[in-house]
Amino acid sequence: GSRSAQQGAAAGDGSAGGAVAHTPSTEDFSLSLLDTNLPAEAETELRSFIAKRLSKGALFEGMGNVASVGLSIPEGKVGCYYCRFQQESLLEMATLESDINAPEYVVCFLGGSEKEDTFRLELDKYIQNLKINLDLEQKNLEAFVSPYLRSWFEDAICPIQRVVQLFQDKLASLLHAALSYTPVEVKNADERTEKDISRFLAAASLQGLVQEGTMTSLCIAMTEEQHKSMVIDCSGPQPQLHNAGSNRFCEDWMQAFVNGAEGGNPFLFRQILENFKLKAIQDINNLKRFIRQAEMNHYALFKCYLFLKNCGSGDILLKIVKVEHAEMPEARNVVTVLEEFMRE
């Protein structure tokens, strides 16, 4: 079945939906609608789109996809995130007894932008949570499933935007903490704000983009540092930060977020965040290249120093390469010299 729900969020373009597909062992399946807030005509079009994808076998269990869909709604073409899944309990039974034809579901979320792809991982997690809590009884559908699906835009897409609006010019310190893996402690915040800050830090960190061992060593190094964690006190209207760090790189990117806040588009904020991480990774790779050259060339060592001085994020980059090159004597010597230069 196909299911959708319109969400009048700040951007005014969120829609949510889900579908149930009874998939017998034959090629046939039927789609029966569970819940939607799309107009009838658009719902039929969405159901047809999902049916085509299902018939091609293009939907893998628990993995979301994003596509552009043309529907009979004012926006016309919208970004559609769709994900097929089964209840956790039924999935376990189905693996034990292969002849069980457990109902399967397809959830669709519609937004005014194809850039929903930038939130695919968050939406996959959102569906995972639904899977765990799903109970097919009608009361569960009304009490949990429908409200849960209708709040997808606020819960999965808007946290980054809310953090930008809350922190404003203090956002540079949050970006700095995410990049340097400084532990962050949040005090006197409501549950949603605490979750939002935690999601922002996870989205802004380089987790998965630099080596796993580097991350672990960095986390240990940052925790052992004198300042230990950065403290965010949310008891007032504006968060107060203690033991906060910052640098020119993070301040420049903070400006990009603050400028983007006027449009109020959550997809734009996510794109800025991805660009921020991409630039940080490029800088790390450039510095590593210079260090390799500097092992044999004093002029390259000076180039390393100039790069660190001018990139705006020398303090963090030096920590990252120090951790990565700990086991390489020549590179370690270069990093030690650079640390001395930077201190002076």
mmCIF file of C-alpha atoms in Angstrom:
data_model
loop_
_atom_site.group_PDB
_atom_site.id
_atom_site.type_symbol
_atom_site.label_atom_id
_atom_site.label_comp_id
_atom_site.label_asym_id
_atom_site.label_seq_id
_atom_site.Cartn_x
_atom_site.Cartn_y
_atom_site.Cartn_z
ATOM 1 C CA GLY A 1 0.000 0.000 0.000
ATOM 2 C CA SER A 2 1.149 3.544 -0.443
ATOM 3 C CA ARG A 3 1.218 6.077 2.307
ATOM 4 C CA SER A 4 1.922 9.853 2.368
ATOM 5 C CA ALA A 5 1.587 12.824 4.730
ATOM 6 C CA GLN A 6 1.914 16.577 4.015
ATOM 7 C CA GLN A 7 3.981 18.488 6.554
ATOM 8 C CA GLY A 8 3.672 22.267 6.733
ATOM 9 C CA ALA A 9 7.149 22.894 8.107
ATOM 10 C CA ALA A 10 9.180 26.081 7.912
ATOM 11 C CA ALA A 11 10.074 25.374 4.322
ATOM 12 C CA GLY A 12 6.456 24.398 3.664
ATOM 13 C CA ASP A 13 7.422 21.485 1.488
ATOM 14 C CA GLY A 14 7.480 18.350 3.622
ATOM 15 C CA SER A 15 5.241 15.412 2.870
ATOM 16 C CA ALA A 16 5.311 11.990 4.426
ATOM 17 C CA GLY A 17 4.005 8.694 3.238
ATOM 18 C CA GLY A 18 4.261 4.935 3.540
ATOM 19 C CA ALA A 19 3.072 1.881 1.708
ATOM 20 C CA VAL A 20 2.310 -1.760 2.490
ATOM 21 C CA ALA A 21 3.240 -4.325 -0.131
ATOM 22 C CA HIS A 22 1.982 -7.878 0.409
ATOM 23 C CA THR A 23 4.636 -9.752 -1.527
ATOM 24 C CA PRO A 24 3.790 -13.437 -2.071
ATOM 25 C CA SER A 25 6.307 -15.890 -3.489
ATOM 26 C CA THR A 26 4.846 -15.304 -6.975
ATOM 27 C CA GLU A 27 5.646 -12.219 -9.047
ATOM 28 C CA ASP A 28 2.338 -10.607 -8.027
ATOM 29 C CA PHE A 29 1.875 -8.158 -5.210
ATOM 30 C CA SER A 30 -0.834 -5.768 -4.182
ATOM 31 C CA LEU A 31 -0.400 -2.312 -2.725
ATOM 32 C CA SER A 32 -2.887 -1.358 -0.050
ATOM 33 C CA LEU A 33 -2.922 2.130 1.395
ATOM 34 C CA LEU A 34 -2.374 2.526 5.120
ATOM 35 C CA ASP A 35 -2.264 6.268 5.598
ATOM 36 C CA THR A 36 -1.633 9.380 3.518
ATOM 37 C CA ASN A 37 -2.187 13.104 3.409
ATOM 38 C CA LEU A 38 -1.630 13.464 -0.307
ATOM 39 C CA PRO A 39 -4.609 14.362 -2.521
ATOM 40 C CA ALA A 40 -6.231 11.212 -4.009
ATOM 41 C CA GLU A 41 -4.929 11.785 -7.551
ATOM 42 C CA ALA A 42 -1.330 12.354 -6.418
ATOM 43 C CA GLU A 43 -1.523 9.340 -4.099
ATOM 44 C CA THR A 44 -2.518 7.114 -7.035
ATOM 45 C CA GLU A 45 0.432 8.471 -9.061
ATOM 46 C CA LEU A 46 2.819 7.819 -6.174
ATOM 47 C CA ARG A 47 1.432 4.294 -5.770
ATOM 48 C CA SER A 48 2.008 3.650 -9.478
ATOM 49 C CA PHE A 49 5.615 4.948 -9.172
ATOM 50 C CA ILE A 50 6.301 2.647 -6.174
ATOM 51 C CA ALA A 51 4.638 -0.339 -7.903
ATOM 52 C CA LYS A 52 6.975 0.067 -10.907
ATOM 53 C CA ARG A 53 10.008 0.145 -8.620
ATOM 54 C CA LEU A 54 8.798 -2.934 -6.739
ATOM 55 C CA SER A 55 8.137 -4.886 -9.935
ATOM 56 C CA LYS A 56 11.723 -4.173 -11.075
ATOM 57 C CA GLY A 57 13.040 -5.418 -7.727
ATOM 58 C CA ALA A 58 14.663 -2.041 -7.191
ATOM 59 C CA LEU A 59 13.862 -1.739 -3.455
ATOM 60 C CA PHE A 60 16.181 -3.429 -0.961
ATOM 61 C CA GLU A 61 15.024 -4.089 2.589
ATOM 62 C CA GLY A 62 15.879 -1.236 4.969
ATOM 63 C CA MET A 63 17.843 0.814 2.401
ATOM 64 C CA GLY A 64 16.253 4.063 1.291
ATOM 65 C CA ASN A 65 16.375 5.517 -2.214
ATOM 66 C CA VAL A 66 15.765 9.043 -3.448
ATOM 67 C CA ALA A 67 14.215 9.939 -6.796
ATOM 68 C CA SER A 68 12.418 12.834 -8.417
ATOM 69 C CA VAL A 69 8.671 12.230 -8.892
ATOM 70 C CA GLY A 70 6.142 14.265 -10.874
ATOM 71 C CA LEU A 71 2.783 14.422 -9.056
ATOM 72 C CA SER A 72 -0.480 16.352 -9.434
ATOM 73 C CA ILE A 73 0.316 18.761 -6.603
ATOM 74 C CA PRO A 74 1.205 22.501 -6.712
ATOM 75 C CA GLU A 75 4.955 21.748 -6.440
ATOM 76 C CA GLY A 76 4.749 19.446 -9.482
ATOM 77 C CA LYS A 77 8.106 17.651 -9.264
ATOM 78 C CA VAL A 78 9.274 16.699 -5.767
ATOM 79 C CA GLY A 79 12.066 14.695 -4.172
ATOM 80 C CA CYS A 80 10.805 11.338 -2.919
ATOM 81 C CA TYR A 81 12.609 9.212 -0.338
ATOM 82 C CA TYR A 82 11.195 5.676 -0.284
ATOM 83 C CA CYS A 83 12.170 2.639 1.767
ATOM 84 C CA ARG A 84 10.884 -0.947 1.863
ATOM 85 C CA PHE A 85 10.931 -2.866 5.145
ATOM 86 C CA GLN A 86 9.354 -5.618 7.233
ATOM 87 C CA GLN A 87 8.605 -5.686 10.957
ATOM 88 C CA GLU A 88 11.630 -6.853 12.950
ATOM 89 C CA SER A 89 9.720 -9.753 14.568
ATOM 90 C CA LEU A 90 8.242 -10.899 11.230
ATOM 91 C CA LEU A 91 11.613 -10.584 9.501
ATOM 92 C CA GLU A 92 13.135 -13.019 12.025
ATOM 93 C CA MET A 93 10.251 -15.476 11.544
ATOM 94 C CA ALA A 94 10.484 -15.215 7.754
ATOM 95 C CA THR A 95 14.159 -16.199 7.820
ATOM 96 C CA LEU A 96 13.301 -19.251 9.927
ATOM 97 C CA GLU A 97 10.286 -20.302 7.868
ATOM 98 C CA SER A 98 10.770 -19.266 4.261
ATOM 99 C CA ASP A 99 7.142 -19.940 3.300
ATOM 100 C CA ILE A 100 5.806 -17.144 5.535
ATOM 101 C CA ASN A 101 4.420 -14.318 3.418
ATOM 102 C CA ALA A 102 4.836 -11.501 5.911
ATOM 103 C CA PRO A 103 3.461 -8.124 4.852
ATOM 104 C CA GLU A 104 6.069 -5.646 3.757
ATOM 105 C CA TYR A 105 5.878 -1.874 3.924
ATOM 106 C CA VAL A 106 7.081 0.992 1.805
ATOM 107 C CA VAL A 107 7.327 4.404 3.455
ATOM 108 C CA CYS A 108 7.547 7.484 1.223
ATOM 109 C CA PHE A 109 8.596 10.958 2.321
ATOM 110 C CA LEU A 110 8.100 13.818 -0.120
ATOM 111 C CA GLY A 111 10.030 17.094 0.061
ATOM 112 C CA GLY A 112 10.223 20.095 -2.227
ATOM 113 C CA SER A 113 13.756 19.214 -3.233
ATOM 114 C CA GLU A 114 15.635 16.266 -4.728
ATOM 115 C CA LYS A 115 18.405 17.206 -2.299
ATOM 116 C CA GLU A 116 16.664 14.925 0.198
ATOM 117 C CA ASP A 117 19.479 12.581 -0.826
ATOM 118 C CA THR A 118 21.736 14.505 1.563
ATOM 119 C CA PHE A 119 19.503 13.291 4.423
ATOM 120 C CA ARG A 120 19.238 9.672 3.273
ATOM 121 C CA LEU A 121 21.189 8.240 6.227
ATOM 122 C CA GLU A 122 19.073 10.166 8.750
ATOM 123 C CA LEU A 123 15.885 8.951 7.074
ATOM 124 C CA ASP A 124 17.194 5.349 7.036
ATOM 125 C CA LYS A 125 17.702 5.635 10.814
ATOM 126 C CA TYR A 126 14.224 7.101 11.141
ATOM 127 C CA ILE A 127 12.739 4.063 9.375
ATOM 128 C CA GLN A 128 14.873 1.705 11.488
ATOM 129 C CA ASN A 129 13.303 3.204 14.614
ATOM 130 C CA LEU A 130 9.841 2.749 13.096
ATOM 131 C CA LYS A 131 10.625 -0.920 12.322
ATOM 132 C CA ILE A 132 11.558 -1.594 15.935
ATOM 133 C CA ASN A 133 8.401 0.039 17.319
ATOM 134 C CA LEU A 134 5.942 -1.111 14.683
ATOM 135 C CA ASP A 135 2.952 -3.150 15.745
ATOM 136 C CA LEU A 136 0.350 -3.944 13.136
ATOM 137 C CA GLU A 137 -2.610 -3.446 15.441
ATOM 138 C CA GLN A 138 -4.815 -0.517 14.432
ATOM 139 C CA LYS A 139 -4.359 1.243 17.786
ATOM 140 C CA ASN A 140 -0.594 1.255 17.251
ATOM 141 C CA LEU A 141 -1.057 2.732 13.782
ATOM 142 C CA GLU A 142 -3.145 5.591 15.169
ATOM 143 C CA ALA A 143 -1.242 6.100 18.410
ATOM 144 C CA PHE A 144 2.344 5.742 17.193
ATOM 145 C CA VAL A 145 2.871 5.118 13.482
ATOM 146 C CA SER A 146 0.823 7.963 11.964
ATOM 147 C CA PRO A 147 2.085 10.728 14.321
ATOM 148 C CA TYR A 148 5.645 9.380 13.983
ATOM 149 C CA LEU A 149 5.550 9.492 10.179
ATOM 150 C CA ARG A 150 3.929 12.920 10.096
ATOM 151 C CA SER A 151 6.751 14.441 12.139
ATOM 152 C CA TRP A 152 9.540 13.127 9.848
ATOM 153 C CA PHE A 153 10.423 16.568 8.483
ATOM 154 C CA GLU A 154 10.752 18.208 11.923
ATOM 155 C CA ASP A 155 12.602 15.262 13.450
ATOM 156 C CA ALA A 156 14.940 14.096 10.672
ATOM 157 C CA ILE A 157 15.486 17.126 8.408
ATOM 158 C CA CYS A 158 15.312 20.233 10.641
ATOM 159 C CA PRO A 159 17.831 19.569 13.496
ATOM 160 C CA ILE A 160 20.764 21.214 11.644
ATOM 161 C CA GLN A 161 18.641 24.280 10.861
ATOM 162 C CA ARG A 162 17.462 24.550 14.498
ATOM 163 C CA VAL A 163 21.063 24.371 15.779
ATOM 164 C CA VAL A 164 22.176 27.116 13.350
ATOM 165 C CA GLN A 165 19.311 29.360 14.506
ATOM 166 C CA LEU A 166 20.028 28.646 18.196
ATOM 167 C CA PHE A 167 23.818 29.150 18.140
ATOM 168 C CA GLN A 168 24.163 31.826 15.425
ATOM 169 C CA ASP A 169 27.676 33.339 15.724
ATOM 170 C CA LYS A 170 28.630 30.794 18.415
ATOM 171 C CA LEU A 171 28.291 28.059 15.793
ATOM 172 C CA ALA A 172 32.031 28.390 15.001
ATOM 173 C CA SER A 173 32.870 26.754 18.350
ATOM 174 C CA LEU A 174 30.493 23.862 17.641
ATOM 175 C CA LEU A 175 32.103 23.318 14.211
ATOM 176 C CA HIS A 176 35.541 23.449 15.858
ATOM 177 C CA ALA A 177 34.522 20.840 18.456
ATOM 178 C CA ALA A 178 33.138 18.527 15.732
ATOM 179 C CA LEU A 179 36.255 18.842 13.588
ATOM 180 C CA SER A 180 38.713 18.347 16.458
ATOM 181 C CA TYR A 181 36.688 15.603 18.206
ATOM 182 C CA THR A 182 36.516 17.616 21.400
ATOM 183 C CA PRO A 183 34.019 15.996 23.802
ATOM 184 C CA VAL A 184 30.895 18.152 24.267
ATOM 185 C CA GLU A 185 28.743 18.244 27.397
ATOM 186 C CA VAL A 186 25.249 19.766 27.155
ATOM 187 C CA LYS A 187 23.601 21.101 30.329
ATOM 188 C CA ASN A 188 20.092 22.386 31.131
ATOM 189 C CA ALA A 189 18.726 21.626 27.653
ATOM 190 C CA ASP A 190 15.398 20.029 26.788
ATOM 191 C CA GLU A 191 15.529 16.597 25.168
ATOM 192 C CA ARG A 192 15.020 17.855 21.605
ATOM 193 C CA THR A 193 17.780 20.498 21.832
ATOM 194 C CA GLU A 194 20.210 17.945 23.294
ATOM 195 C CA LYS A 195 19.417 15.516 20.451
ATOM 196 C CA ASP A 196 19.733 18.302 17.853
ATOM 197 C CA ILE A 197 23.209 19.306 19.128
ATOM 198 C CA SER A 198 24.335 15.679 19.183
ATOM 199 C CA ARG A 199 23.096 15.138 15.591
ATOM 200 C CA PHE A 200 24.775 18.336 14.403
ATOM 201 C CA LEU A 201 28.116 17.264 15.915
ATOM 202 C CA ALA A 202 27.824 13.824 14.289
ATOM 203 C CA ALA A 203 26.919 15.343 10.901
ATOM 204 C CA ALA A 204 29.785 17.886 11.073
ATOM 205 C CA SER A 205 32.479 15.416 12.164
ATOM 206 C CA LEU A 206 34.815 13.656 9.743
ATOM 207 C CA GLN A 207 33.658 10.212 10.919
ATOM 208 C CA GLY A 208 33.937 7.798 8.013
ATOM 209 C CA LEU A 209 36.008 10.269 5.975
ATOM 210 C CA VAL A 210 39.339 9.777 7.768
ATOM 211 C CA GLN A 211 40.852 6.507 8.993
ATOM 212 C CA GLU A 212 39.080 4.776 11.887
ATOM 213 C CA GLY A 213 42.305 4.494 13.909
ATOM 214 C CA THR A 214 42.949 8.232 13.507
ATOM 215 C CA MET A 215 39.498 9.016 14.908
ATOM 216 C CA THR A 216 40.003 6.773 17.936
ATOM 217 C CA SER A 217 43.456 8.240 18.701
ATOM 218 C CA LEU A 218 42.143 11.787 18.207
ATOM 219 C CA CYS A 219 39.239 11.183 20.574
ATOM 220 C CA ILE A 220 41.630 9.826 23.217
ATOM 221 C CA ALA A 221 44.074 12.736 22.702
ATOM 222 C CA MET A 222 41.297 15.362 22.940
ATOM 223 C CA THR A 223 39.787 13.763 26.056
ATOM 224 C CA GLU A 224 43.190 13.734 27.772
ATOM 225 C CA GLU A 225 43.823 17.419 27.013
ATOM 226 C CA GLN A 226 43.661 19.842 29.891
ATOM 227 C CA HIS A 227 40.384 21.511 28.903
ATOM 228 C CA LYS A 228 38.704 18.159 28.428
ATOM 229 C CA SER A 229 35.149 18.798 27.249
ATOM 230 C CA MET A 230 33.450 21.904 25.910
ATOM 231 C CA VAL A 231 30.383 22.713 28.034
ATOM 232 C CA ILE A 232 27.195 24.123 26.487
ATOM 233 C CA ASP A 233 24.783 25.639 29.024
ATOM 234 C CA CYS A 234 21.282 26.037 27.569
ATOM 235 C CA SER A 235 19.605 27.531 30.651
ATOM 236 C CA GLY A 236 19.256 30.997 29.012
ATOM 237 C CA PRO A 237 17.716 32.100 25.688
ATOM 238 C CA GLN A 238 21.184 31.888 24.066
ATOM 239 C CA PRO A 239 23.526 28.948 24.825
ATOM 240 C CA GLN A 240 26.589 29.821 26.926
ATOM 241 C CA LEU A 241 29.831 28.031 26.017
ATOM 242 C CA HIS A 242 32.722 27.150 28.356
ATOM 243 C CA ASN A 243 36.149 25.819 27.287
ATOM 244 C CA ALA A 244 35.171 26.613 23.692
ATOM 245 C CA GLY A 245 37.738 26.658 20.910
ATOM 246 C CA SER A 246 37.571 28.210 17.459
ATOM 247 C CA ASN A 247 39.715 29.122 14.470
ATOM 248 C CA ARG A 248 39.508 31.225 11.317
ATOM 249 C CA PHE A 249 38.379 28.267 9.190
ATOM 250 C CA CYS A 250 35.360 27.560 11.433
ATOM 251 C CA GLU A 251 34.509 31.264 11.708
ATOM 252 C CA ASP A 252 34.444 31.630 7.918
ATOM 253 C CA TRP A 253 32.129 28.617 7.574
ATOM 254 C CA MET A 254 29.954 29.865 10.442
ATOM 255 C CA GLN A 255 29.386 32.979 8.322
ATOM 256 C CA ALA A 256 28.138 30.810 5.432
ATOM 257 C CA PHE A 257 25.582 29.197 7.771
ATOM 258 C CA VAL A 258 24.417 32.533 9.208
ATOM 259 C CA ASN A 259 24.022 33.979 5.691
ATOM 260 C CA GLY A 260 22.037 30.884 4.641
ATOM 261 C CA ALA A 261 19.695 31.280 7.637
ATOM 262 C CA GLU A 262 17.763 34.057 5.861
ATOM 263 C CA GLY A 263 16.347 31.591 3.313
ATOM 264 C CA GLY A 264 15.475 29.048 6.002
ATOM 265 C CA ASN A 265 16.010 26.013 3.744
ATOM 266 C CA PRO A 266 17.175 22.950 5.760
ATOM 267 C CA PHE A 267 18.521 21.246 2.615
ATOM 268 C CA LEU A 268 20.828 24.233 2.016
ATOM 269 C CA PHE A 269 22.284 23.963 5.548
ATOM 270 C CA ARG A 270 23.084 20.299 4.991
ATOM 271 C CA GLN A 271 24.811 21.138 1.706
ATOM 272 C CA ILE A 272 26.926 23.825 3.452
ATOM 273 C CA LEU A 273 27.872 21.244 6.106
ATOM 274 C CA GLU A 274 28.946 18.723 3.438
ATOM 275 C CA ASN A 275 31.047 21.426 1.698
ATOM 276 C CA PHE A 276 32.629 22.342 5.075
ATOM 277 C CA LYS A 277 33.727 18.710 5.586
ATOM 278 C CA LEU A 278 34.918 18.373 1.990
ATOM 279 C CA LYS A 279 37.172 21.448 2.363
ATOM 280 C CA ALA A 280 38.566 20.109 5.667
ATOM 281 C CA ILE A 281 39.407 16.763 4.005
ATOM 282 C CA GLN A 282 41.065 18.561 1.049
ATOM 283 C CA ASP A 283 43.197 20.580 3.496
ATOM 284 C CA ILE A 284 44.226 17.417 5.376
ATOM 285 C CA ASN A 285 45.231 15.701 2.118
ATOM 286 C CA ASN A 286 47.200 18.754 0.958
ATOM 287 C CA LEU A 287 49.066 18.922 4.265
ATOM 288 C CA LYS A 288 49.901 15.199 4.085
ATOM 289 C CA ARG A 289 51.270 15.699 0.562
ATOM 290 C CA PHE A 290 53.456 18.623 1.741
ATOM 291 C CA ILE A 291 54.713 16.538 4.697
ATOM 292 C CA ARG A 292 55.761 13.711 2.349
ATOM 293 C CA GLN A 293 57.701 16.256 0.249
ATOM 294 C CA ALA A 294 59.172 17.893 3.367
ATOM 295 C CA GLU A 295 60.796 14.618 4.447
ATOM 296 C CA MET A 296 63.394 15.248 1.720
ATOM 297 C CA ASN A 297 63.152 18.976 1.004
ATOM 298 C CA HIS A 298 63.549 21.974 3.339
ATOM 299 C CA TYR A 299 61.687 24.290 0.996
ATOM 300 C CA ALA A 300 58.679 21.939 1.150
ATOM 301 C CA LEU A 301 58.906 22.137 4.956
ATOM 302 C CA PHE A 302 58.544 25.912 4.690
ATOM 303 C CA LYS A 303 55.574 25.394 2.314
ATOM 304 C CA CYS A 304 53.997 23.160 4.989
ATOM 305 C CA TYR A 305 54.411 25.908 7.551
ATOM 306 C CA LEU A 306 52.904 28.577 5.254
ATOM 307 C CA PHE A 307 49.984 26.301 4.444
ATOM 308 C CA LEU A 308 49.271 25.674 8.145
ATOM 309 C CA LYS A 309 49.519 29.397 8.882
ATOM 310 C CA ASN A 310 47.175 30.446 6.052
ATOM 311 C CA CYS A 311 44.539 27.689 5.944
ATOM 312 C CA GLY A 312 42.810 28.952 9.110
ATOM 313 C CA SER A 313 42.613 25.476 10.651
ATOM 314 C CA GLY A 314 46.273 24.729 11.388
ATOM 315 C CA ASP A 315 45.623 23.827 15.034
ATOM 316 C CA ILE A 316 43.290 20.942 14.119
ATOM 317 C CA LEU A 317 45.126 19.760 10.983
ATOM 318 C CA LEU A 318 48.376 19.452 12.896
ATOM 319 C CA LYS A 319 46.702 17.284 15.551
ATOM 320 C CA ILE A 320 45.193 15.008 12.881
ATOM 321 C CA VAL A 321 48.463 14.481 10.968
ATOM 322 C CA LYS A 322 50.402 14.042 14.224
ATOM 323 C CA VAL A 323 48.121 11.135 15.161
ATOM 324 C CA GLU A 324 48.256 9.634 11.640
ATOM 325 C CA HIS A 325 52.053 9.881 11.360
ATOM 326 C CA ALA A 326 52.872 8.696 14.900
ATOM 327 C CA GLU A 327 54.387 5.441 13.569
ATOM 328 C CA MET A 328 56.417 7.034 10.735
ATOM 329 C CA PRO A 329 59.772 8.417 12.012
ATOM 330 C CA GLU A 330 60.570 10.831 9.115
ATOM 331 C CA ALA A 331 57.054 12.276 8.956
ATOM 332 C CA ARG A 332 56.936 12.490 12.754
ATOM 333 C CA ASN A 333 60.113 14.585 12.726
ATOM 334 C CA VAL A 334 58.540 16.961 10.176
ATOM 335 C CA VAL A 335 55.402 17.299 12.342
ATOM 336 C CA THR A 336 57.545 18.008 15.444
ATOM 337 C CA VAL A 337 59.381 20.825 13.622
ATOM 338 C CA LEU A 338 56.052 22.239 12.363
ATOM 339 C CA GLU A 339 54.661 22.197 15.922
ATOM 340 C CA GLU A 340 57.667 24.216 17.121
ATOM 341 C CA PHE A 341 57.251 26.733 14.282
ATOM 342 C CA MET A 342 53.535 27.108 14.991
ATOM 343 C CA ARG A 343 54.140 27.605 18.718
ATOM 344 C CA GLU A 344 56.635 30.373 18.019
#
